[in-house]
Amino acid sequence: MIWNPSKECMDRDTLHELQSARLRKIVEHVYYGNEYYRNKMQEVGLEPTDINGIEDLSKLPFTTYEDLRATYPFGMRSVPLSQCVRLQSSSGTTGKPKIALYTRKDIDIWSEGVARSMAMAGVTNEDIVLVSYGYGLFTGGLGAHYGAEKLGALVIPMGTGNTKKLIDMLIDCKATVICCTPSYLLHIAEELEAQGRVGEISLKCSINGAEPWSDEMRQQIEKRLNIKAYDIYGLTEISGPGVATDCDFHKGLHIWEDHFLPEVINPETGEQLPEGSEGELVITCLTKEGQPLIRYRTRDITRLEYEKCECGRTMARIQRFKGRSDDMLIIKGVNVFPSQVEAALLNVDGVTPNYFMTVDRVDNSDTLEVAVEVEDRFFSDDMAELERLSQKVKAQLKSAIGLNAKIRLVEPNGLEHSQGKTVHVLDKRKLYD
Ligand code: DLL
C-alpha cells in the first residue's frame, strides 16, 4: 500500500521544484534561527539569498558530528526550546552523545516517514505491531511506535530485554508485525524454534533496521519465520527510523526525498559525486523546525538509484550499505566508537588505555570481547584481585557504551604497541554483502 501517493509517486520535476522551494526556506530558517549556522555560512560568504534551489546545494557547508559536539547540548536548534517537545539521543565518539530536538511538527514528519515505511511493508490499521526496538533515548522504539499509531495499528510497546515474555506476547496477542533489529529477530527465531513454537505465531512481516544486514540474513529471517522482512533506515540526527525503507521489490531503500534531500559525496574530498556513484550519504532536512541539519554527513557509504521503481514510487533508492567512513561499530544495535572504550579505560585505576576489541556474531547474537592490559604495579598472581579489576573494567564499559563486554585481562605490554596507527578492532561479522 502507498500511504501518501501524491508525494511518494511525485514526478521528479515537480519533486525538484518542491525540494528547491523547501531548501530556500530551510536555509533561511537556520540562518536566522541558529547563530552557529549563521556563522558557518558567513565564514564562506553565503547569504540565504545565494541559495536559489537544489542546484546550489553544494555551496552550503557540511554539518558533521563535530558540529553537534561543539554545540552540545542545544546549540544546533533553530527555534526556542519552548517550541521543542522531545529530545532523543545516540552515542558520539567520546563522552558527549548526539542530541536531536523535535517540535510537534517534527514528530509529525517523523511519524509520517515511519507510516509510509510501514505501509510499504503492507501494515494497516488491521495490524497488531509489536515494537521491540529500545524505548527511551534511542529513536527506534518511539519512532516505530508513533509511525504504527499513525497508521491506526494496535501497538504493543514491548521494548527490549525479555525475550521469553516477548515470545509469549507475540503468540498470545497474535502480533502480525514485529519491529526490531534483524539480529535480534534471528535470535527470537532461534528461541521459537527451540521451543517448537514457530507454528504458533501470526506474524506476516518484520521491519528491521538500526544495523547493517545482508540480503542473506533477510532470506534467513523470511524462511525461518515464514514472513516478509523489510529494511528500514534512519539516524537520530535526521529524526530516527523511517528516513528510508525498501519495498516489495527489495531493490534499495526509498528515501523520503520531499523531507530528506540526499546526495553522495567523496568522503575524502567532500566533492559532490554524480548520480549513481558510490560514496558517503549526506542528508539535508528540508522540513524540520527544531533542529534541521544542513548537508549532514551520515558517514554511511552507499549509492543512490534514481530510476522509477516497479512499485510505482519515484523516490530515490539507497543501495545496500557498504560500510562507514568512520570507525563506528554497531553492536547489538548499539552505536559504539572505539574511542569510547579508550575513554572508559582511562577511568579505571590498574589498567592501561591500550585495548583490543573483538566483535563477533555467535548464534545470531553479537558478542564483544575487550582485551585490556593490566598495569605493571597491579599485575599479580592473586586471582581474586584480578577478578575484581576485571569487574571494575566491565562496569566502567557498561556505563560508557551500554553493553556487557567480556573482559580479558592481559599482562603488562601484552598487547601490540604500534609505532604507527594501532589497530584496536577485529570485526569478524559478515555485515555487508
Ligand atoms: O539506528 C535509527 C533506527 C532505529 C533506524 C530503528 C532503523 C530502525 P542511530 O542510533 O542514530 O539511529 O544510528 C544510525 O545506524 O547512520 C547507520 O550506520 C546505522 N543504520 C541504521 N539503520 C540501518 C539499516 C538508528 N537499515 C546509524 N541498515 C546509521 C544499515 C543502518 N545501517
mmCIF file with all atom_site columns, C-alpha atoms in Angstrom, residues 332-410:
data_model
loop_
_atom_site.group_PDB
_atom_site.id
_atom_site.type_symbol
_atom_site.label_atom_id
_atom_site.label_alt_id
_atom_site.label_comp_id
_atom_site.label_asym_id
_atom_site.label_entity_id
_atom_site.label_seq_id
_atom_site.pdbx_PDB_ins_code
_atom_site.Cartn_x
_atom_site.Cartn_y
_atom_site.Cartn_z
_atom_site.occupancy
_atom_site.B_iso_or_equiv
_atom_site.pdbx_formal_charge
_atom_site.auth_seq_id
_atom_site.auth_comp_id
_atom_site.auth_asym_id
_atom_site.auth_atom_id
_atom_site.pdbx_PDB_model_num
ATOM 1  C CA . LYS A 1 332 ? 23.624 -5.390  19.292 1.00 0.00 ? 332 LYS A CA 1
ATOM 2  C CA . GLY A 1 333 ? 22.085 -2.344  17.630 1.00 0.00 ? 333 GLY A CA 1
ATOM 3  C CA . VAL A 1 334 ? 24.124 -0.006  19.850 1.00 0.00 ? 334 VAL A CA 1
ATOM 4  C CA . ASN A 1 335 ? 26.462 2.523   18.238 1.00 0.00 ? 335 ASN A CA 1
ATOM 5  C CA . VAL A 1 336 ? 29.960 2.166   19.649 1.00 0.00 ? 336 VAL A CA 1
ATOM 6  C CA . PHE A 1 337 ? 33.046 4.210   18.874 1.00 0.00 ? 337 PHE A CA 1
ATOM 7  C CA . PRO A 1 338 ? 36.366 2.584   19.865 1.00 0.00 ? 338 PRO A CA 1
ATOM 8  C CA . SER A 1 339 ? 37.390 5.919   21.354 1.00 0.00 ? 339 SER A CA 1
ATOM 9  C CA . GLN A 1 340 ? 34.608 5.497   23.947 1.00 0.00 ? 340 GLN A CA 1
ATOM 10 C CA . VAL A 1 341 ? 36.287 2.310   25.130 1.00 0.00 ? 341 VAL A CA 1
ATOM 11 C CA . GLU A 1 342 ? 39.596 4.074   25.461 1.00 0.00 ? 342 GLU A CA 1
ATOM 12 C CA . ALA A 1 343 ? 38.000 6.950   27.392 1.00 0.00 ? 343 ALA A CA 1
ATOM 13 C CA . ALA A 1 344 ? 36.311 4.465   29.754 1.00 0.00 ? 344 ALA A CA 1
ATOM 14 C CA . LEU A 1 345 ? 39.575 2.626   30.451 1.00 0.00 ? 345 LEU A CA 1
ATOM 15 C CA . LEU A 1 346 ? 41.227 5.872   31.455 1.00 0.00 ? 346 LEU A CA 1
ATOM 16 C CA . ASN A 1 347 ? 38.786 5.942   34.365 1.00 0.00 ? 347 ASN A CA 1
ATOM 17 C CA . VAL A 1 348 ? 39.942 2.595   35.754 1.00 0.00 ? 348 VAL A CA 1
ATOM 18 C CA . ASP A 1 349 ? 42.889 2.502   38.075 1.00 0.00 ? 349 ASP A CA 1
ATOM 19 C CA . GLY A 1 350 ? 45.063 -0.505  37.321 1.00 0.00 ? 350 GLY A CA 1
ATOM 20 C CA . VAL A 1 351 ? 44.722 -0.862  33.551 1.00 0.00 ? 351 VAL A CA 1
ATOM 21 C CA . THR A 1 352 ? 46.317 0.991   30.633 1.00 0.00 ? 352 THR A CA 1
ATOM 22 C CA . PRO A 1 353 ? 44.205 2.642   27.936 1.00 0.00 ? 353 PRO A CA 1
ATOM 23 C CA . ASN A 1 354 ? 45.587 0.147   25.398 1.00 0.00 ? 354 ASN A CA 1
ATOM 24 C CA . TYR A 1 355 ? 42.859 -2.302  24.337 1.00 0.00 ? 355 TYR A CA 1
ATOM 25 C CA . PHE A 1 356 ? 41.766 -4.672  21.612 1.00 0.00 ? 356 PHE A CA 1
ATOM 26 C CA . MET A 1 357 ? 38.109 -5.249  20.747 1.00 0.00 ? 357 MET A CA 1
ATOM 27 C CA . THR A 1 358 ? 36.927 -8.440  19.073 1.00 0.00 ? 358 THR A CA 1
ATOM 28 C CA . VAL A 1 359 ? 33.391 -8.327  17.740 1.00 0.00 ? 359 VAL A CA 1
ATOM 29 C CA . ASP A 1 360 ? 31.701 -11.498 16.537 1.00 0.00 ? 360 ASP A CA 1
ATOM 30 C CA . ARG A 1 361 ? 28.252 -12.908 15.902 1.00 0.00 ? 361 ARG A CA 1
ATOM 31 C CA . VAL A 1 362 ? 27.578 -16.179 17.700 1.00 0.00 ? 362 VAL A CA 1
ATOM 32 C CA . ASP A 1 363 ? 24.156 -17.823 17.232 1.00 0.00 ? 363 ASP A CA 1
ATOM 33 C CA . ASN A 1 364 ? 22.940 -14.599 15.632 1.00 0.00 ? 364 ASN A CA 1
ATOM 34 C CA . SER A 1 365 ? 23.815 -12.559 18.656 1.00 0.00 ? 365 SER A CA 1
ATOM 35 C CA . ASP A 1 366 ? 26.647 -10.023 18.682 1.00 0.00 ? 366 ASP A CA 1
ATOM 36 C CA . THR A 1 367 ? 29.469 -10.583 21.126 1.00 0.00 ? 367 THR A CA 1
ATOM 37 C CA . LEU A 1 368 ? 32.136 -8.165  22.280 1.00 0.00 ? 368 LEU A CA 1
ATOM 38 C CA . GLU A 1 369 ? 35.386 -9.088  23.939 1.00 0.00 ? 369 GLU A CA 1
ATOM 39 C CA . VAL A 1 370 ? 37.712 -6.387  25.147 1.00 0.00 ? 370 VAL A CA 1
ATOM 40 C CA . ALA A 1 371 ? 41.300 -7.308  25.919 1.00 0.00 ? 371 ALA A CA 1
ATOM 41 C CA . VAL A 1 372 ? 42.833 -4.843  28.354 1.00 0.00 ? 372 VAL A CA 1
ATOM 42 C CA . GLU A 1 373 ? 46.393 -4.501  29.616 1.00 0.00 ? 373 GLU A CA 1
ATOM 43 C CA . VAL A 1 374 ? 46.921 -4.590  33.338 1.00 0.00 ? 374 VAL A CA 1
ATOM 44 C CA . GLU A 1 375 ? 49.389 -2.028  34.649 1.00 0.00 ? 375 GLU A CA 1
ATOM 45 C CA . ASP A 1 376 ? 52.692 -3.410  35.909 1.00 0.00 ? 376 ASP A CA 1
ATOM 46 C CA . ARG A 1 377 ? 52.133 -2.397  39.513 1.00 0.00 ? 377 ARG A CA 1
ATOM 47 C CA . PHE A 1 378 ? 48.697 -4.052  39.594 1.00 0.00 ? 378 PHE A CA 1
ATOM 48 C CA . PHE A 1 379 ? 49.721 -7.310  37.995 1.00 0.00 ? 379 PHE A CA 1
ATOM 49 C CA . SER A 1 380 ? 49.720 -10.198 40.469 1.00 0.00 ? 380 SER A CA 1
ATOM 50 C CA . ASP A 1 381 ? 49.039 -13.894 40.829 1.00 0.00 ? 381 ASP A CA 1
ATOM 51 C CA . ASP A 1 382 ? 46.109 -13.161 43.087 1.00 0.00 ? 382 ASP A CA 1
ATOM 52 C CA . MET A 1 383 ? 43.154 -14.362 41.012 1.00 0.00 ? 383 MET A CA 1
ATOM 53 C CA . ALA A 1 384 ? 40.602 -12.680 43.268 1.00 0.00 ? 384 ALA A CA 1
ATOM 54 C CA . GLU A 1 385 ? 42.400 -9.366  42.829 1.00 0.00 ? 385 GLU A CA 1
ATOM 55 C CA . LEU A 1 386 ? 42.413 -9.719  39.039 1.00 0.00 ? 386 LEU A CA 1
ATOM 56 C CA . GLU A 1 387 ? 38.746 -10.721 39.027 1.00 0.00 ? 387 GLU A CA 1
ATOM 57 C CA . ARG A 1 388 ? 37.881 -7.546  40.968 1.00 0.00 ? 388 ARG A CA 1
ATOM 58 C CA . LEU A 1 389 ? 39.796 -5.487  38.405 1.00 0.00 ? 389 LEU A CA 1
ATOM 59 C CA . SER A 1 390 ? 38.026 -7.249  35.556 1.00 0.00 ? 390 SER A CA 1
ATOM 60 C CA . GLN A 1 391 ? 34.628 -6.479  37.128 1.00 0.00 ? 391 GLN A CA 1
ATOM 61 C CA . LYS A 1 392 ? 35.616 -2.818  37.515 1.00 0.00 ? 392 LYS A CA 1
ATOM 62 C CA . VAL A 1 393 ? 36.523 -2.611  33.816 1.00 0.00 ? 393 VAL A CA 1
ATOM 63 C CA . LYS A 1 394 ? 33.295 -4.360  32.861 1.00 0.00 ? 394 LYS A CA 1
ATOM 64 C CA . ALA A 1 395 ? 31.178 -1.938  34.898 1.00 0.00 ? 395 ALA A CA 1
ATOM 65 C CA . GLN A 1 396 ? 33.002 1.092   33.515 1.00 0.00 ? 396 GLN A CA 1
ATOM 66 C CA . LEU A 1 397 ? 32.490 -0.120  29.940 1.00 0.00 ? 397 LEU A CA 1
ATOM 67 C CA . LYS A 1 398 ? 28.848 -0.901  30.601 1.00 0.00 ? 398 LYS A CA 1
ATOM 68 C CA . SER A 1 399 ? 28.262 2.634   31.779 1.00 0.00 ? 399 SER A CA 1
ATOM 69 C CA . ALA A 1 400 ? 30.225 4.134   28.850 1.00 0.00 ? 400 ALA A CA 1
ATOM 70 C CA . ILE A 1 401 ? 28.839 2.121   25.935 1.00 0.00 ? 401 ILE A CA 1
ATOM 71 C CA . GLY A 1 402 ? 25.787 0.415   27.424 1.00 0.00 ? 402 GLY A CA 1
ATOM 72 C CA . LEU A 1 403 ? 26.978 -3.102  26.574 1.00 0.00 ? 403 LEU A CA 1
ATOM 73 C CA . ASN A 1 404 ? 28.145 -6.055  28.603 1.00 0.00 ? 404 ASN A CA 1
ATOM 74 C CA . ALA A 1 405 ? 31.561 -6.933  27.250 1.00 0.00 ? 405 ALA A CA 1
ATOM 75 C CA . LYS A 1 406 ? 33.619 -9.994  28.037 1.00 0.00 ? 406 LYS A CA 1
ATOM 76 C CA . ILE A 1 407 ? 36.823 -8.684  29.600 1.00 0.00 ? 407 ILE A CA 1
ATOM 77 C CA . ARG A 1 408 ? 40.146 -10.408 29.011 1.00 0.00 ? 408 ARG A CA 1
ATOM 78 C CA . LEU A 1 409 ? 42.936 -9.008  31.149 1.00 0.00 ? 409 LEU A CA 1
ATOM 79 C CA . VAL A 1 410 ? 46.376 -9.373  29.634 1.00 0.00 ? 410 VAL A CA 1
#
